[in-house]
Short mmCIF file of C-alpha atoms in Angstrom, two decimals:
data_model
loop_
_atom_site.label_atom_id
_atom_site.label_comp_id
_atom_site.label_asym_id
_atom_site.label_seq_id
_atom_site.Cartn_x
_atom_site.Cartn_y
_atom_site.Cartn_z
CA MET P 1 0.03 0.36 -0.07
CA GLU P 2 1.08 3.21 -1.03
CA ARG P 3 1.36 6.28 1.41
CA GLU P 4 -1.35 8.61 -0.36
CA GLU P 5 -3.71 5.42 -0.17
CA PHE P 6 -3.00 4.81 3.73
CA LEU P 7 -3.96 8.11 4.30
CA SER P 8 -7.00 8.35 2.38
CA LYS P 9 -7.82 5.10 4.02
CA TYR P 10 -7.13 4.83 7.30
CA TRP P 11 -5.44 8.25 8.20
CA ASN P 12 -7.88 10.04 7.53
CA TYR P 13 -10.54 7.78 9.14
CA TYR P 14 -8.62 7.68 12.52
CA LEU P 15 -8.60 11.63 12.30
CA MET P 16 -12.50 11.70 11.86
CA LEU P 17 -12.72 9.20 14.89
CA GLU P 18 -10.57 11.21 16.95
CA ASP P 19 -12.18 14.19 16.29
CA ASP P 20 -15.37 12.93 17.39
CA PHE P 21 -13.42 11.51 20.67
CA TYR P 22 -12.67 15.10 21.72
CA LYS P 23 -15.86 16.59 20.97
CA THR P 24 -17.14 14.52 24.05
CA THR P 25 -14.50 16.00 26.41
CA ARG P 26 -16.80 19.28 26.17
CA PHE P 27 -18.87 16.66 28.44
CA VAL P 28 -16.66 14.52 30.01
CA GLU P 29 -13.25 15.70 30.98
CA LEU P 30 -10.71 13.89 30.34
CA ASP P 31 -9.46 12.68 34.03
CA PRO P 32 -8.82 9.26 35.51
CA ARG P 33 -11.53 9.92 37.84
CA ASN P 34 -13.91 9.87 35.22
CA TYR P 35 -12.60 6.42 33.70
CA ASN P 36 -15.39 4.23 34.16
CA THR P 37 -17.81 6.86 32.69
CA TYR P 38 -20.43 4.96 29.90
CA SER P 39 -22.49 6.13 27.74
CA VAL P 40 -24.16 5.52 24.30
CA GLU P 41 -21.98 7.77 22.66
CA TYR P 42 -18.89 5.89 23.82
CA ALA P 43 -20.32 2.62 22.83
CA LYS P 44 -20.88 4.17 19.35
CA GLN P 45 -17.44 5.44 19.59
CA TYR P 46 -16.13 1.84 20.78
CA GLN P 47 -17.36 0.21 18.17
CA SER P 48 -16.28 2.06 15.62
CA ILE P 49 -12.83 2.54 16.53
CA CYS P 50 -12.13 -1.18 16.94
CA ALA P 51 -13.62 -2.15 14.14
CA GLU P 52 -11.60 0.19 12.21
CA LEU P 53 -8.56 -1.23 14.19
CA ASP P 54 -9.47 -4.56 13.22
CA GLY P 55 -9.54 -3.45 9.42
CA LEU P 56 -6.35 -2.06 10.09
CA CYS P 57 -4.61 -5.30 11.74
CA LYS P 58 -5.92 -7.15 8.81
CA THR P 59 -4.39 -5.31 6.17
CA ILE P 60 -0.99 -5.11 8.54
CA CYS P 61 -1.03 -9.01 8.56
CA THR P 62 -2.01 -9.52 4.65
CA TYR P 63 0.70 -7.14 3.77
CA TYR P 64 3.38 -9.00 5.62
CA ASN P 65 2.12 -12.62 4.93
CA GLN P 66 -0.45 -12.98 2.28
CA SER P 67 -2.73 -15.16 4.21
CA SER P 68 -5.85 -14.34 5.75
CA TYR P 69 -6.42 -13.63 9.32
CA ASN P 70 -9.67 -13.03 11.52
CA ASN P 71 -9.19 -12.44 14.94
CA ILE P 72 -6.46 -10.19 17.27
CA LYS P 73 -4.71 -13.58 18.42
CA GLN P 74 -3.77 -14.20 14.80
CA TYR P 75 -2.81 -10.74 14.37
CA ALA P 76 -1.02 -10.78 17.47
CA GLU P 77 1.33 -13.49 15.62
CA ILE P 78 2.22 -11.25 12.77
CA ILE P 79 2.17 -7.68 14.75
CA LEU P 80 3.90 -8.57 17.83
CA LYS P 81 6.77 -10.33 15.74
CA LYS P 82 7.18 -7.15 13.41
CA TYR P 83 6.98 -4.55 15.91
CA THR P 84 8.58 -5.83 18.80
CA ASN P 85 8.40 -2.63 20.90
CA ILE P 86 4.36 -1.98 20.52
CA SER P 87 3.37 -3.36 24.24
CA SER P 88 6.23 -0.92 25.72
CA LYS P 89 4.93 2.42 23.52
CA LYS P 90 3.50 5.06 25.68
CA ILE P 91 0.53 7.60 24.56
CA LYS P 92 0.94 10.85 26.16
CA VAL P 93 -2.45 12.38 25.75
CA LEU P 94 -1.20 15.81 25.67
CA LYS P 95 -4.52 18.01 26.75
CA ASN P 96 -4.31 16.02 30.41
CA SER P 97 -0.91 14.97 30.72
CA ILE P 98 -2.24 11.28 30.63
CA GLU P 99 -0.01 8.69 29.56
CA LEU P 100 -1.21 5.30 27.86
CA GLN P 101 0.35 1.80 27.10
CA PRO P 102 -2.89 0.24 25.33
CA PHE P 103 -1.04 -2.60 23.95
CA LYS P 104 0.97 -3.57 27.23
CA GLU P 105 -0.99 -6.35 27.87
CA TRP P 106 -1.13 -7.92 24.27
CA ARG P 107 1.30 -10.69 23.94
CA ILE P 108 1.81 -14.14 22.38
CA ASP P 109 4.58 -15.75 24.65
CA PRO P 110 4.23 -17.97 27.08
CA LYS P 111 0.51 -17.77 26.78
CA TYR P 112 -1.67 -15.25 24.48
CA LYS P 113 -3.50 -12.41 26.09
CA SER P 114 -5.22 -9.47 24.01
CA PRO P 115 -5.40 -6.03 25.79
CA SER P 116 -8.20 -5.91 28.13
CA TRP P 117 -9.65 -2.99 26.35
CA TRP P 118 -10.29 -5.42 23.16
CA SER P 119 -11.78 -8.12 25.77
CA GLU P 120 -13.78 -5.60 26.73
CA TYR P 121 -15.16 -4.38 23.62
CA ASN P 122 -15.66 -7.96 22.46
CA LYS P 123 -18.73 -8.25 25.53
CA VAL P 124 -19.71 -5.31 24.66
CA LYS P 125 -20.16 -6.51 20.97
CA HIS P 126 -21.39 -9.65 21.85
CA ASN P 127 -23.94 -8.64 24.47
CA ARG P 128 -24.44 -4.90 25.04
CA ILE P 129 -27.08 -5.28 27.49
CA LYS P 130 -24.76 -6.97 30.07
CA ASN P 131 -21.49 -5.42 29.11
CA PHE P 132 -23.01 -1.77 28.12
CA GLU P 133 -20.59 -0.15 31.15
CA LYS P 134 -17.63 -1.50 29.34
CA ALA P 135 -18.08 1.18 26.43
CA ASN P 136 -16.44 3.83 29.24
CA LEU P 137 -13.96 6.44 28.73
CA LEU P 138 -10.65 4.19 29.60
CA ASN P 139 -11.74 1.41 27.17
CA VAL P 140 -12.22 4.15 24.31
CA ILE P 141 -9.10 6.18 24.94
CA ASN P 142 -6.99 3.05 24.95
CA ALA P 143 -8.87 1.78 21.63
CA LEU P 144 -8.05 5.13 19.93
CA SER P 145 -4.58 5.35 21.00
#
């Protein structure tokens, strides 16, 4: 994939998701004390962000290994081997000096583990009634990061 194609298909969409998220900070302050705040808007954003990440991971895996990949465990086999320092990457939210490590838990050795925000996304996706409160500020900002 060429740079221009990446920008038009993924980066511009990410910027839109980021802009949608920042609009919510008019109502819920981006502060650790609000991490458990959940809402319909966060549920919508959580679903959109994680679906986009799912598509991006598939694209990355297909680029490196022309096979079919269907879930985050399969993505880990390619991505964690190609980007060995992803789990140690820190994201700083400049507005509030919040520091996140969204992929800190993601590993394949010695036993597979997905990021907790990804596991909770799947719970929301498959049973929103029971798991609605997992569509919260902390999970949304980790997914977006």
